Coordinates of C-alpha atoms (C1' of nucleotides) in Angstrom, one line a residue:
Chain A
X1001 CA 247.5 -169.7 -13.3
X1002 CA 245.7 -172.1 -15.5
X1003 CA 242.3 -173.2 -16.5
X1004 CA 242.3 -176.2 -14.2
X1005 CA 239.6 -178.9 -14.3
X1006 CA 237.7 -178.6 -11.2
X1007 CA 238.2 -176.3 -8.2
X1008 CA 239.2 -177.8 -4.8
X1009 CA 236.3 -180.2 -4.9
X1010 CA 236.9 -179.9 -1.2
X1011 CA 234.9 -182.4 0.8
X1012 CA 232.7 -184.8 -0.9
X1013 CA 233.5 -188.5 -0.6
X1014 CA 234.2 -189.6 -4.1
X1015 CA 237.5 -190.3 -5.9
X1016 CA 240.9 -189.6 -4.4
X1017 CA 243.1 -189.9 -7.5
X1018 CA 243.5 -193.6 -7.0
X1019 CA 244.0 -194.9 -3.5
X1020 CA 247.4 -196.3 -3.0
X1021 CA 249.0 -198.4 -5.7
X1022 CA 248.7 -195.5 -8.1
X1023 CA 247.1 -197.4 -10.9
X1024 CA 247.6 -194.6 -13.4
X1025 CA 250.8 -192.8 -12.6
X1026 CA 250.3 -189.0 -12.2
X1027 CA 247.5 -188.4 -9.8
X1028 CA 249.8 -189.7 -7.1
X1029 CA 248.1 -191.7 -4.4
X1030 CA 246.7 -189.7 -1.6
X1031 CA 247.1 -191.7 1.5
X1032 CA 250.8 -192.0 1.2
X1033 CA 253.0 -190.2 3.6
X1034 CA 254.8 -188.9 0.5
X1035 CA 251.6 -187.2 -0.5
X1036 CA 251.2 -185.6 2.9
X1037 CA 254.8 -184.5 2.9
X1038 CA 254.3 -182.8 -0.4
X1039 CA 251.1 -181.2 0.7
X1040 CA 252.5 -179.9 3.9
X1041 CA 255.5 -178.4 2.2
X1042 CA 253.3 -176.8 -0.3
X1043 CA 251.0 -175.4 2.3
X1044 CA 254.1 -173.9 3.9
X1045 CA 255.2 -172.4 0.7
X1046 CA 251.8 -170.9 0.1
X1047 CA 251.7 -169.4 3.5
X1048 CA 255.1 -167.9 2.9
X1049 CA 254.2 -166.6 -0.5
X1050 CA 251.1 -164.9 0.8
X1051 CA 253.0 -163.4 3.6
X1052 CA 255.4 -161.9 1.1
X1053 CA 252.6 -160.4 -0.9
X1054 CA 251.1 -158.9 2.1
X1055 CA 254.4 -157.3 3.1
X1056 CA 254.9 -155.8 -0.3
X1057 CA 251.4 -154.3 -0.2
X1058 CA 252.1 -152.8 3.1
X1059 CA 255.4 -151.4 2.0
X1060 CA 253.7 -149.9 -1.0
X1061 CA 251.2 -148.3 1.2
X1062 CA 254.0 -146.8 3.3
X1063 CA 255.7 -145.6 0.1
X1064 CA 252.7 -143.7 -0.9
X1065 CA 252.5 -141.9 2.4
X1066 CA 256.1 -141.1 2.2
X1067 CA 255.9 -139.7 -1.3
X1068 CA 252.9 -137.7 -0.4
X1069 CA 254.9 -136.0 2.4
X1070 CA 257.8 -135.4 0.2
X1071 CA 255.6 -133.9 -2.3
X1072 CA 254.0 -131.5 0.1
X1073 CA 257.4 -130.4 1.3
X1074 CA 258.6 -129.7 -2.2
X1075 CA 255.5 -127.7 -3.0
X1076 CA 256.1 -125.8 0.2
X1077 CA 259.7 -125.0 -0.9
X1078 CA 258.5 -123.9 -4.3
X1079 CA 256.1 -121.5 -2.8
X1080 CA 258.8 -120.0 -0.7
X1081 CA 261.2 -119.7 -3.6
X1082 CA 258.6 -118.0 -5.7
X1083 CA 258.0 -115.5 -2.9
X1084 CA 261.7 -114.8 -2.7
X1085 CA 261.8 -114.3 -6.4
X1086 CA 258.8 -111.9 -6.2
X1087 CA 260.6 -109.9 -3.5
X1088 CA 263.8 -109.7 -5.5
X1089 CA 261.8 -108.5 -8.4
X1090 CA 260.3 -105.7 -6.5
X1091 CA 263.6 -104.7 -5.1
X1092 CA 265.0 -104.8 -8.6
X1093 CA 262.3 -102.5 -10.0
X1094 CA 262.3 -100.1 -7.1
X1095 CA 266.0 -99.7 -7.1
X1096 CA 267.2 -99.6 -10.6
X1097 CA 264.0 -99.5 -12.6
X1098 CA 263.3 -95.8 -12.0
X1099 CA 266.3 -94.1 -10.5
X1100 CA 268.9 -94.4 -13.1
X1101 CA 269.1 -96.2 -16.4
X1102 CA 268.8 -100.0 -16.2
X1103 CA 271.7 -101.2 -18.1
X1104 CA 270.7 -104.8 -18.5
X1105 CA 270.9 -106.1 -22.0
X1106 CA 270.4 -109.7 -23.0
X1107 CA 274.1 -110.1 -23.8
X1108 CA 275.0 -109.3 -20.3
X1109 CA 272.6 -112.0 -19.0
X1110 CA 273.6 -114.5 -21.6
X1111 CA 277.1 -114.4 -20.3
X1112 CA 276.1 -115.1 -16.8
X1113 CA 274.8 -118.5 -17.9
X1114 CA 277.0 -120.7 -20.0
X1115 CA 275.3 -123.8 -18.7
X1116 CA 272.3 -125.9 -19.6
X1117 CA 269.3 -124.7 -21.5
X1118 CA 266.7 -125.1 -18.8
X1119 CA 268.1 -122.0 -17.1
X1120 CA 267.0 -120.0 -20.1
X1121 CA 263.7 -120.0 -18.5
X1122 CA 265.4 -118.1 -15.7
X1123 CA 266.9 -115.7 -18.1
X1124 CA 263.6 -115.0 -19.7
X1125 CA 262.1 -114.3 -16.3
X1126 CA 264.9 -111.9 -15.5
X1127 CA 264.4 -110.1 -18.7
X1128 CA 260.8 -109.6 -18.0
X1129 CA 261.6 -108.4 -14.6
X1130 CA 264.1 -105.9 -15.8
X1131 CA 261.5 -104.6 -18.3
X1132 CA 258.8 -104.5 -15.7
X1133 CA 256.6 -107.1 -17.4
X1134 CA 254.0 -109.1 -15.4
X1135 CA 255.1 -111.9 -13.1
X1136 CA 254.9 -114.6 -15.7
X1137 CA 254.4 -118.3 -15.1
X1138 CA 255.7 -119.2 -11.7
X1139 CA 255.8 -123.0 -11.5
Chain B
X81 CA 240.0 -164.1 10.5
X82 CA 239.4 -166.5 13.2
X83 CA 241.0 -169.4 15.0
X84 CA 238.7 -171.9 13.2
X85 CA 238.7 -175.5 14.0
X86 CA 240.1 -177.3 11.0
X87 CA 241.2 -176.0 7.7
X88 CA 239.3 -176.7 4.5
X89 CA 239.6 -180.5 5.3
X90 CA 239.0 -180.5 1.5
X91 CA 238.6 -184.0 0.2
X92 CA 238.5 -186.9 2.5
X93 CA 235.4 -188.9 2.8
X94 CA 234.3 -188.6 6.4
X95 CA 231.7 -186.5 8.0
X96 CA 229.6 -183.9 6.2
X97 CA 228.1 -182.0 9.2
X98 CA 225.2 -184.3 9.5
X99 CA 223.6 -185.6 6.4
X100 CA 220.2 -184.2 5.6
X101 CA 217.7 -183.8 8.4
X102 CA 220.1 -181.5 10.2
X103 CA 219.9 -183.5 13.5
X104 CA 221.7 -180.9 15.5
X105 CA 220.9 -177.5 14.1
X106 CA 223.9 -175.4 13.1
X107 CA 226.2 -177.4 10.9
X108 CA 223.6 -177.3 8.2
X109 CA 223.2 -180.3 6.1
X110 CA 225.5 -180.4 3.1
X111 CA 223.6 -182.1 0.4
X112 CA 220.7 -179.6 0.5
X113 CA 220.2 -177.3 -2.4
X114 CA 220.1 -174.6 0.3
X115 CA 223.6 -175.5 1.2
X116 CA 224.7 -175.3 -2.4
X117 CA 223.0 -172.0 -2.9
X118 CA 224.7 -170.5 0.1
X119 CA 228.0 -171.9 -1.0
X120 CA 227.7 -170.6 -4.5
X121 CA 226.7 -167.2 -3.3
X122 CA 229.7 -167.1 -1.0
X123 CA 232.1 -168.2 -3.6
X124 CA 230.8 -165.4 -5.7
X125 CA 231.3 -162.9 -2.9
X126 CA 234.8 -164.2 -2.3
X127 CA 235.7 -163.8 -6.0
X128 CA 234.3 -160.3 -5.9
X129 CA 236.1 -159.3 -2.8
X130 CA 239.4 -160.6 -4.1
X131 CA 238.9 -158.8 -7.3
X132 CA 238.4 -155.6 -5.4
X133 CA 241.6 -156.2 -3.4
X134 CA 243.5 -156.7 -6.6
X135 CA 242.2 -153.6 -8.1
X136 CA 243.2 -151.5 -5.1
X137 CA 246.7 -152.9 -5.2
X138 CA 247.0 -152.1 -8.8
X139 CA 245.8 -148.6 -8.3
X140 CA 248.2 -148.1 -5.5
X141 CA 251.0 -149.2 -7.7
X142 CA 249.9 -146.6 -10.3
X143 CA 249.7 -144.0 -7.6
X144 CA 253.3 -144.7 -6.6
X145 CA 254.4 -144.2 -10.2
X146 CA 252.4 -141.0 -10.5
X147 CA 253.8 -139.6 -7.3
X148 CA 257.3 -140.4 -8.4
X149 CA 256.8 -138.4 -11.6
X150 CA 255.3 -135.5 -9.7
X151 CA 258.2 -135.5 -7.3
X152 CA 260.7 -135.4 -10.1
X153 CA 259.0 -132.5 -11.8
X154 CA 258.8 -130.6 -8.5
X155 CA 262.5 -131.1 -7.9
X156 CA 263.2 -129.9 -11.4
X157 CA 261.3 -126.7 -10.8
X158 CA 263.1 -126.1 -7.6
X159 CA 266.4 -126.5 -9.4
X160 CA 265.3 -123.9 -11.9
X161 CA 264.0 -121.5 -9.3
X162 CA 267.2 -121.7 -7.4
X163 CA 269.2 -120.9 -10.5
X164 CA 267.0 -117.9 -11.1
X165 CA 267.6 -116.7 -7.6
X166 CA 271.3 -117.2 -8.1
X167 CA 271.2 -115.0 -11.2
X168 CA 269.2 -112.3 -9.5
X169 CA 271.7 -112.3 -6.8
X170 CA 274.6 -111.8 -9.1
X171 CA 272.8 -109.0 -10.9
X172 CA 272.0 -107.5 -7.6
X173 CA 275.5 -107.5 -6.4
X174 CA 277.0 -106.3 -9.6
X175 CA 274.6 -103.5 -10.0
X176 CA 274.0 -101.9 -6.7
X177 CA 276.6 -103.6 -4.6
X178 CA 279.5 -101.6 -5.8
X179 CA 278.4 -98.7 -7.9
X180 CA 276.5 -96.7 -5.3
X181 CA 275.4 -97.2 -1.8
X182 CA 273.0 -100.1 -1.3
X183 CA 270.2 -98.6 0.6
X184 CA 268.5 -101.7 1.8
X185 CA 267.7 -101.8 5.4
X186 CA 265.7 -104.5 7.1
X187 CA 262.8 -102.2 7.7
X188 CA 262.5 -101.7 4.0
X189 CA 262.3 -105.4 3.4
X190 CA 260.1 -106.0 6.4
X191 CA 257.5 -103.8 4.8
X192 CA 257.4 -105.6 1.6
X193 CA 256.1 -108.6 3.3
X194 CA 253.3 -108.3 5.7
X195 CA 252.2 -111.8 5.1
X196 CA 252.9 -115.2 6.7
X197 CA 256.1 -116.0 8.5
X198 CA 257.5 -118.6 6.2
X199 CA 258.5 -115.9 3.9
X200 CA 260.9 -114.6 6.5
X201 CA 263.2 -117.2 5.2
X202 CA 263.1 -115.3 2.0
X203 CA 263.8 -112.1 3.8
X204 CA 266.8 -113.6 5.4
X205 CA 268.1 -114.7 2.1
X206 CA 267.6 -111.3 0.6
X207 CA 269.5 -109.7 3.5
X208 CA 272.4 -112.0 3.0
X209 CA 272.4 -111.2 -0.7
X210 CA 272.4 -107.5 -0.1
X211 CA 275.4 -108.0 2.2
X212 CA 277.2 -110.3 -0.1
X213 CA 277.1 -113.3 2.2
X214 CA 277.5 -116.8 0.8
X215 CA 274.5 -118.5 -1.0
X216 CA 273.0 -120.0 2.1
X217 CA 270.7 -123.0 2.2
X218 CA 268.9 -123.5 -1.1
X219 CA 266.2 -126.0 -0.5
Chain C
dT144 C1' 220.0 -163.2 7.3
dT145 C1' 222.8 -161.7 3.5
dC146 C1' 227.0 -160.1 1.9
dA147 C1' 232.1 -159.1 2.7
dT148 C1' 236.6 -160.6 4.5
dT149 C1' 240.0 -163.6 5.7
dG150 C1' 242.8 -167.9 7.1
dC151 C1' 243.5 -172.2 5.2
dG152 C1' 244.2 -176.3 2.2
dC153 C1' 244.2 -178.3 -2.6
dA154 C1' 245.8 -178.6 -7.2
dA155 C1' 247.6 -176.7 -11.4
dT156 C1' 251.3 -174.5 -13.1
dA157 C1' 255.1 -171.2 -13.3
dT158 C1' 260.0 -170.9 -11.8
dA159 C1' 264.2 -172.3 -10.7
Chain D
dT1108 C1' 262.7 -182.3 -8.8
dA1109 C1' 261.6 -178.7 -5.2
dT1110 C1' 259.8 -174.3 -4.3
dA1111 C1' 256.8 -170.2 -5.6
dT1112 C1' 252.4 -168.4 -7.4
dT1113 C1' 247.8 -168.4 -8.3
dG1114 C1' 242.8 -169.6 -8.9
dC1115 C1' 239.4 -171.6 -6.3
dG1116 C1' 236.3 -173.5 -2.8
dC1117 C1' 235.2 -174.0 2.3
dA1118 C1' 234.1 -172.3 6.7
dA1119 C1' 234.5 -168.9 10.4
dT1120 C1' 233.6 -164.4 11.4
dG1121 C1' 232.9 -159.5 10.7
dA1122 C1' 229.6 -156.0 9.1
dA1123 C1' 225.4 -154.3 7.7

DNA sequence: TTCATTGCGCAATATA
DNA sequence: TATATTGCGCAATGAA
C-alpha cells in the first residue's frame, strides 16, 4: 500500500492524465487501447487475487473447526485414560496395599524406565499410588 | 452483492445521474452537498466494515495458532498417560501375575465403575492386562 | 432512512 | 515489464 494522492476520483469530468499524445510521459493517455488493455488485465488480476484471499479465509475457517474437533477428541481420550489410571490405582491398593508387603522401591521403578525424562512424572505418580497418596495432578 | 448495471465507471466525463434538479427522482443529483454527505458517510462505513473484516481474519489466524498449541499439549499429555499405564501394567503383571493367583474377575471390576459407559474401554483394557494380553489400542 | 456489506474498477505500489 | 496486492471510492443491496 501507499499514501497515494487522491482516491479513485471516480466519476467527475475533469482531467484524464493527458488525453492522447501523452504530453508528460508517465500518466499514460487514457483513451488508448493500450490503456484499456492494461486496465482490463489488472482488473482481472484484482479479481483473481481477491478470490484467492477469500479462499484462504474460508480454509482457515475450516481449519479452526477441524482443530476444535480434534481437540475435543483428545480431551475425551485423556479423560478415559485418567479413569483407567484411577482404576488401576484402586486395584493396586486393594491387592497389594494391604494383604502383603508392597515391595515397590524407587530403584525398582527407576529400572523400568531408562528412557526420556517426561516419564518421570509417571514414576512419581506410581510412587504416590504405591504409598496410597492422593490422586495428584491428572492432566 | 448484486448484479448491478455498470461497475464504478470511475472517471469518464459523461452523465452524472442528472445534474441538479433531480429531474427523474432516484438517481439523486450528484453535485449536491447532500450527495457528498451521503457518499462520505458511506465511505466511512465501508472503511469501518473492512476494518472489522480484517480484524476477524486476524483473530481467526491467532485462534488457529492457539488451537495448534493446545493440540500439541494434549497429545503430549496423552503420551505421558499412556506411558504411565504401561508402567502400571508391568508392575501389575510382575507383582500379582506370577507370585500368587490373580483374583480379578470381571464382576470385581464391574463394581468399581458404576458410571458412564465410555469407561468400559478402560475396563476392557484392565481385563487384558490382568490376563497378560498385548497392549491393545492406546489412543 | 441510515448504516453495513459487497462486487467492481482505478491507481499506487509491491513482487517477480 | 507483467502480474499481484492493497487502499480507496462508487453504487447496489441487505439489514435494521
